[in-house]
Amino acid sequence: MLFKTSFSSLVAIIISFATFYSPTELSAQQNVTVAGQDVQFRLGATIQPRFTYYTSDLNDDTIEQIGFGLRRFRLRNYISIGKQWAVFSQLEGSGLNAQLLDMRVDYKLNPEFTIRGGRFAGAQPRSMAFTLHSDIDAIDRPAISEYWAKNTIGADARDYGLEVMYHPDFFEFRVFLHNGDNRNNIRPGASDEIPTSPRTKMAVSSSFRYFPLDDTHTEIGIFGGLNKNSGHYEASDGYYTAAFHVYRGAFPGHYPFRIKIDAIMIRHLEVESHPERFDHIFTGASLFAGYLISKETEAFVKAETYRVDRHVIKQDVNLFSGGVTYSFSAAQDKNFNITKLTAMYNIKDDSLPDRIARFLQLQLQILL
């Protein structure tokens, strides 16, 4: 009873805050100009409290759990230096300890050509970090994209590297040269020229997106990546990966009817735990559809299927989700994503082990 009372009180406080403060105030990321009009400084933040009720059936046993906490609490810093240089950093504070999620420096040669370096989300499947946390449709990104990140460059989909991006009106092309494992930042110095566990090769990734009729809400894209270093999913010879997507209405609240299709493949080479096999192949696909009931309310459904290893028959996982998003900010004729509440019900059918799990989730989003 104490939990229910405190949770209800907290939700009431958060919703009241989101309702009575205008979306203009919540998103007031005003530029501060310093240093003789050459430098602009801007701050932003995201708060995403979440409630989850979980139940699953495994071996005739029923498991029930309730959870509440902050899914994300992020602070962002944007610095523009003249017309060509920019610095972006992002701090994640939802866990026990704060961590630096992004630290990126951009140099813009011209309006179409950009070079960037640091720790950031480079070329990757569209449904992962290229879908910003504030633009996620159904509380979480597709499970196939999260699996991709955890089994390639890391769960947060960031890595240390250098990227070249060419982005005229109708398409975007990226090439990303990176370490291949974002958990380590190799910084050898004069006293220690050889870093611990040195990599023998760099990873390379590339993506291409086409925007028909110069419409950034509609896109078709492909992705490919190669990492020949060991240590990924027991792969002694690295992996290569590919992805494909088609989006009509990439962002919540902007189209009467939206549809998004994603497909991802990972092939790990020379898997040590299965010496009789040369590879380990993951394949998955996701289909999302959203319908804008009114300017502030969108209903959605999502279906996913993936197989952890194509060589193993009974390793299929199927997920079905449905829900609704209400935007407090859109009700005031502001951006749909500034302040919104999403409710979603999710069913996960896992064939290995034979288990069906159900989730009921509520998540509030506030952009500051």
CSV table of N, CA and C in Angstrom, one decimal, residues 295-367:
chain,number,residue,atom,x,y,z
A,295,LYS,N,-4.5,15.4,-32.8
A,295,LYS,CA,-3.2,16.0,-32.9
A,295,LYS,C,-2.3,15.7,-31.7
A,296,GLU,N,-3.0,15.3,-30.5
A,296,GLU,CA,-2.2,15.0,-29.3
A,296,GLU,C,-2.2,13.5,-29.0
A,297,THR,N,-2.9,12.6,-29.7
A,297,THR,CA,-3.0,11.2,-29.4
A,297,THR,C,-2.7,10.3,-30.5
A,298,GLU,N,-1.7,9.4,-30.3
A,298,GLU,CA,-1.4,8.4,-31.3
A,298,GLU,C,-1.5,7.0,-30.8
A,299,ALA,N,-2.2,6.1,-31.5
A,299,ALA,CA,-2.2,4.7,-31.2
A,299,ALA,C,-1.2,4.0,-32.1
A,300,PHE,N,-0.6,2.9,-31.5
A,300,PHE,CA,0.4,2.2,-32.3
A,300,PHE,C,0.4,0.7,-32.0
A,301,VAL,N,0.9,0.0,-32.9
A,301,VAL,CA,1.2,-1.5,-32.8
A,301,VAL,C,2.6,-1.8,-33.3
A,302,LYS,N,3.2,-2.8,-32.7
A,302,LYS,CA,4.5,-3.2,-33.2
A,302,LYS,C,4.7,-4.7,-33.1
A,303,ALA,N,5.3,-5.3,-34.1
A,303,ALA,CA,5.5,-6.7,-34.2
A,303,ALA,C,7.0,-7.0,-34.5
A,304,GLU,N,7.6,-7.9,-33.8
A,304,GLU,CA,9.0,-8.2,-34.1
A,304,GLU,C,9.2,-9.7,-34.0
A,305,THR,N,10.2,-10.2,-34.8
A,305,THR,CA,10.6,-11.6,-34.7
A,305,THR,C,12.1,-11.6,-35.0
A,306,TYR,N,12.8,-12.5,-34.2
A,306,TYR,CA,14.2,-12.7,-34.5
A,306,TYR,C,14.6,-14.1,-34.1
A,307,ARG,N,15.7,-14.5,-34.6
A,307,ARG,CA,16.3,-15.8,-34.3
A,307,ARG,C,17.8,-15.5,-33.9
A,308,VAL,N,18.1,-15.9,-32.7
A,308,VAL,CA,19.5,-15.7,-32.1
A,308,VAL,C,20.5,-16.3,-33.0
A,309,ASP,N,20.2,-17.5,-33.5
A,309,ASP,CA,21.2,-18.2,-34.4
A,309,ASP,C,20.4,-19.0,-35.4
A,310,ARG,N,20.6,-18.7,-36.7
A,310,ARG,CA,19.9,-19.3,-37.8
A,310,ARG,C,20.2,-20.8,-37.8
A,311,HIS,N,21.3,-21.3,-37.2
A,311,HIS,CA,21.7,-22.7,-37.3
A,311,HIS,C,20.9,-23.5,-36.3
A,312,VAL,N,20.2,-22.8,-35.3
A,312,VAL,CA,19.4,-23.5,-34.3
A,312,VAL,C,18.0,-23.3,-34.5
A,313,ILE,N,17.2,-24.4,-34.7
A,313,ILE,CA,15.8,-24.2,-35.1
A,313,ILE,C,15.0,-23.5,-34.0
A,314,LYS,N,15.1,-24.0,-32.8
A,314,LYS,CA,14.2,-23.5,-31.7
A,314,LYS,C,14.9,-22.3,-30.9
A,315,GLN,N,15.2,-21.3,-31.6
A,315,GLN,CA,15.7,-20.1,-31.0
A,315,GLN,C,15.0,-18.8,-31.5
A,316,ASP,N,13.7,-19.0,-31.8
A,316,ASP,CA,12.9,-17.9,-32.3
A,316,ASP,C,12.3,-17.1,-31.1
A,317,VAL,N,12.3,-15.8,-31.2
A,317,VAL,CA,11.6,-14.9,-30.3
A,317,VAL,C,10.7,-14.0,-31.0
A,318,ASN,N,9.4,-13.9,-30.6
A,318,ASN,CA,8.4,-13.1,-31.2
A,318,ASN,C,7.9,-12.1,-30.2
A,319,LEU,N,7.7,-10.8,-30.6
A,319,LEU,CA,7.2,-9.8,-29.7
A,319,LEU,C,6.0,-9.0,-30.3
A,320,PHE,N,5.0,-8.8,-29.6
A,320,PHE,CA,3.8,-8.1,-30.1
A,320,PHE,C,3.5,-7.0,-29.0
A,321,SER,N,3.4,-5.7,-29.5
A,321,SER,CA,3.1,-4.6,-28.6
A,321,SER,C,2.0,-3.7,-29.2
A,322,GLY,N,1.3,-3.1,-28.3
A,322,GLY,CA,0.3,-2.1,-28.6
A,322,GLY,C,0.1,-1.1,-27.6
A,323,GLY,N,-0.2,0.1,-28.0
A,323,GLY,CA,-0.3,1.2,-26.9
A,323,GLY,C,-0.8,2.5,-27.5
A,324,VAL,N,-0.7,3.5,-26.7
A,324,VAL,CA,-1.2,4.8,-27.0
A,324,VAL,C,-0.3,5.9,-26.4
A,325,THR,N,-0.1,7.0,-27.1
A,325,THR,CA,0.7,8.1,-26.6
A,325,THR,C,-0.1,9.3,-26.6
A,326,TYR,N,-0.2,10.0,-25.4
A,326,TYR,CA,-0.8,11.3,-25.3
A,326,TYR,C,0.2,12.4,-25.1
A,327,SER,N,0.2,13.4,-25.9
A,327,SER,CA,1.1,14.5,-25.9
A,327,SER,C,0.5,15.7,-25.2
A,328,PHE,N,1.0,16.1,-24.1
A,328,PHE,CA,0.5,17.3,-23.4
A,328,PHE,C,1.0,18.6,-24.2
A,329,SER,N,2.1,18.5,-24.8
A,329,SER,CA,2.7,19.6,-25.6
A,329,SER,C,1.9,19.8,-26.9
A,330,ALA,N,1.6,18.7,-27.6
A,330,ALA,CA,0.8,18.8,-28.8
A,330,ALA,C,-0.6,19.4,-28.6
A,331,ALA,N,-1.1,19.1,-27.4
A,331,ALA,CA,-2.4,19.7,-27.1
A,331,ALA,C,-2.4,21.2,-27.0
A,332,GLN,N,-1.2,21.8,-26.8
A,332,GLN,CA,-0.9,23.2,-26.7
A,332,GLN,C,-0.3,23.7,-28.0
A,333,ASP,N,-0.4,22.9,-29.1
A,333,ASP,CA,0.1,23.3,-30.4
A,333,ASP,C,1.7,23.4,-30.4
A,334,LYS,N,2.3,22.6,-29.6
A,334,LYS,CA,3.8,22.5,-29.6
A,334,LYS,C,4.3,21.2,-30.1
A,335,ASN,N,5.6,21.0,-30.1
A,335,ASN,CA,6.1,19.8,-30.6
A,335,ASN,C,5.6,18.6,-29.9
A,336,PHE,N,5.3,17.5,-30.6
A,336,PHE,CA,4.6,16.3,-30.0
A,336,PHE,C,5.5,15.7,-28.9
A,337,ASN,N,6.8,15.7,-29.1
A,337,ASN,CA,7.7,14.9,-28.2
A,337,ASN,C,8.1,15.7,-26.9
A,338,ILE,N,7.8,17.0,-26.8
A,338,ILE,CA,8.3,17.7,-25.6
A,338,ILE,C,7.8,17.1,-24.3
A,339,THR,N,6.5,16.9,-24.2
A,339,THR,CA,5.9,16.4,-23.0
A,339,THR,C,4.8,15.4,-23.4
A,340,LYS,N,5.1,14.1,-23.1
A,340,LYS,CA,4.1,13.1,-23.5
A,340,LYS,C,4.1,11.9,-22.5
A,341,LEU,N,3.0,11.2,-22.5
A,341,LEU,CA,2.8,10.0,-21.7
A,341,LEU,C,2.4,8.8,-22.6
A,342,THR,N,3.2,7.7,-22.5
A,342,THR,CA,2.9,6.5,-23.3
A,342,THR,C,2.6,5.4,-22.4
A,343,ALA,N,1.5,4.6,-22.8
A,343,ALA,CA,1.1,3.4,-22.2
A,343,ALA,C,1.2,2.3,-23.2
A,344,MET,N,1.9,1.2,-22.8
A,344,MET,CA,2.1,0.1,-23.8
A,344,MET,C,2.0,-1.3,-23.1
A,345,TYR,N,1.4,-2.2,-23.8
A,345,TYR,CA,1.3,-3.6,-23.4
A,345,TYR,C,2.1,-4.5,-24.4
A,346,ASN,N,2.9,-5.3,-23.8
A,346,ASN,CA,3.9,-6.1,-24.7
A,346,ASN,C,3.8,-7.6,-24.3
A,347,ILE,N,3.8,-8.4,-25.3
A,347,ILE,CA,3.9,-9.9,-25.1
A,347,ILE,C,5.1,-10.4,-25.8
A,348,LYS,N,5.9,-11.2,-25.1
A,348,LYS,CA,7.1,-11.7,-25.6
A,348,LYS,C,7.1,-13.3,-25.5
A,349,ASP,N,7.1,-13.9,-26.7
A,349,ASP,CA,7.1,-15.3,-26.8
A,349,ASP,C,8.5,-15.9,-27.2
A,350,ASP,N,9.1,-16.5,-26.2
A,350,ASP,CA,10.5,-16.9,-26.3
A,350,ASP,C,10.5,-18.5,-26.4
A,351,SER,N,10.9,-19.0,-27.5
A,351,SER,CA,10.9,-20.5,-27.7
A,351,SER,C,12.0,-21.2,-26.9
A,352,LEU,N,13.1,-20.5,-26.5
A,352,LEU,CA,14.2,-21.1,-25.8
A,352,LEU,C,14.7,-20.2,-24.7
A,353,PRO,N,14.2,-20.3,-23.5
A,353,PRO,CA,13.3,-21.3,-22.9
A,353,PRO,C,11.9,-21.1,-23.4
A,354,ASP,N,11.0,-22.1,-23.2
A,354,ASP,CA,9.6,-22.0,-23.6
A,354,ASP,C,8.9,-21.1,-22.6
A,355,ARG,N,8.8,-19.8,-22.9
A,355,ARG,CA,8.3,-18.8,-21.9
A,355,ARG,C,7.5,-17.8,-22.7
A,356,ILE,N,6.4,-17.3,-22.0
A,356,ILE,CA,5.7,-16.2,-22.5
A,356,ILE,C,5.7,-15.1,-21.4
A,357,ALA,N,6.2,-13.9,-21.7
A,357,ALA,CA,6.3,-12.8,-20.8
A,357,ALA,C,5.4,-11.7,-21.2
A,358,ARG,N,4.8,-11.0,-20.2
A,358,ARG,CA,3.9,-9.9,-20.5
A,358,ARG,C,4.4,-8.7,-19.7
A,359,PHE,N,4.3,-7.5,-20.4
A,359,PHE,CA,4.8,-6.3,-19.8
A,359,PHE,C,3.6,-5.2,-19.9
A,360,LEU,N,3.4,-4.5,-18.9
A,360,LEU,CA,2.6,-3.3,-18.9
A,360,LEU,C,3.4,-2.1,-18.5
A,361,GLN,N,3.6,-1.1,-19.4
A,361,GLN,CA,4.5,-0.1,-19.1
A,361,GLN,C,3.9,1.3,-19.3
A,362,LEU,N,4.2,2.2,-18.4
A,362,LEU,CA,3.9,3.6,-18.5
A,362,LEU,C,5.1,4.5,-18.4
A,363,GLN,N,5.3,5.4,-19.4
A,363,GLN,CA,6.5,6.2,-19.3
A,363,GLN,C,6.1,7.7,-19.7
A,364,LEU,N,6.6,8.6,-18.9
A,364,LEU,CA,6.4,10.0,-19.1
A,364,LEU,C,7.7,10.6,-19.6
A,365,GLN,N,7.6,11.5,-20.6
A,365,GLN,CA,8.8,12.1,-21.2
A,365,GLN,C,8.6,13.6,-21.0
A,366,ILE,N,9.7,14.3,-20.5
A,366,ILE,CA,9.8,15.7,-20.4
A,366,ILE,C,11.1,16.2,-20.9
A,367,LEU,N,11.0,17.0,-21.9
A,367,LEU,CA,12.2,17.6,-22.5
A,367,LEU,C,12.4,19.0,-22.0
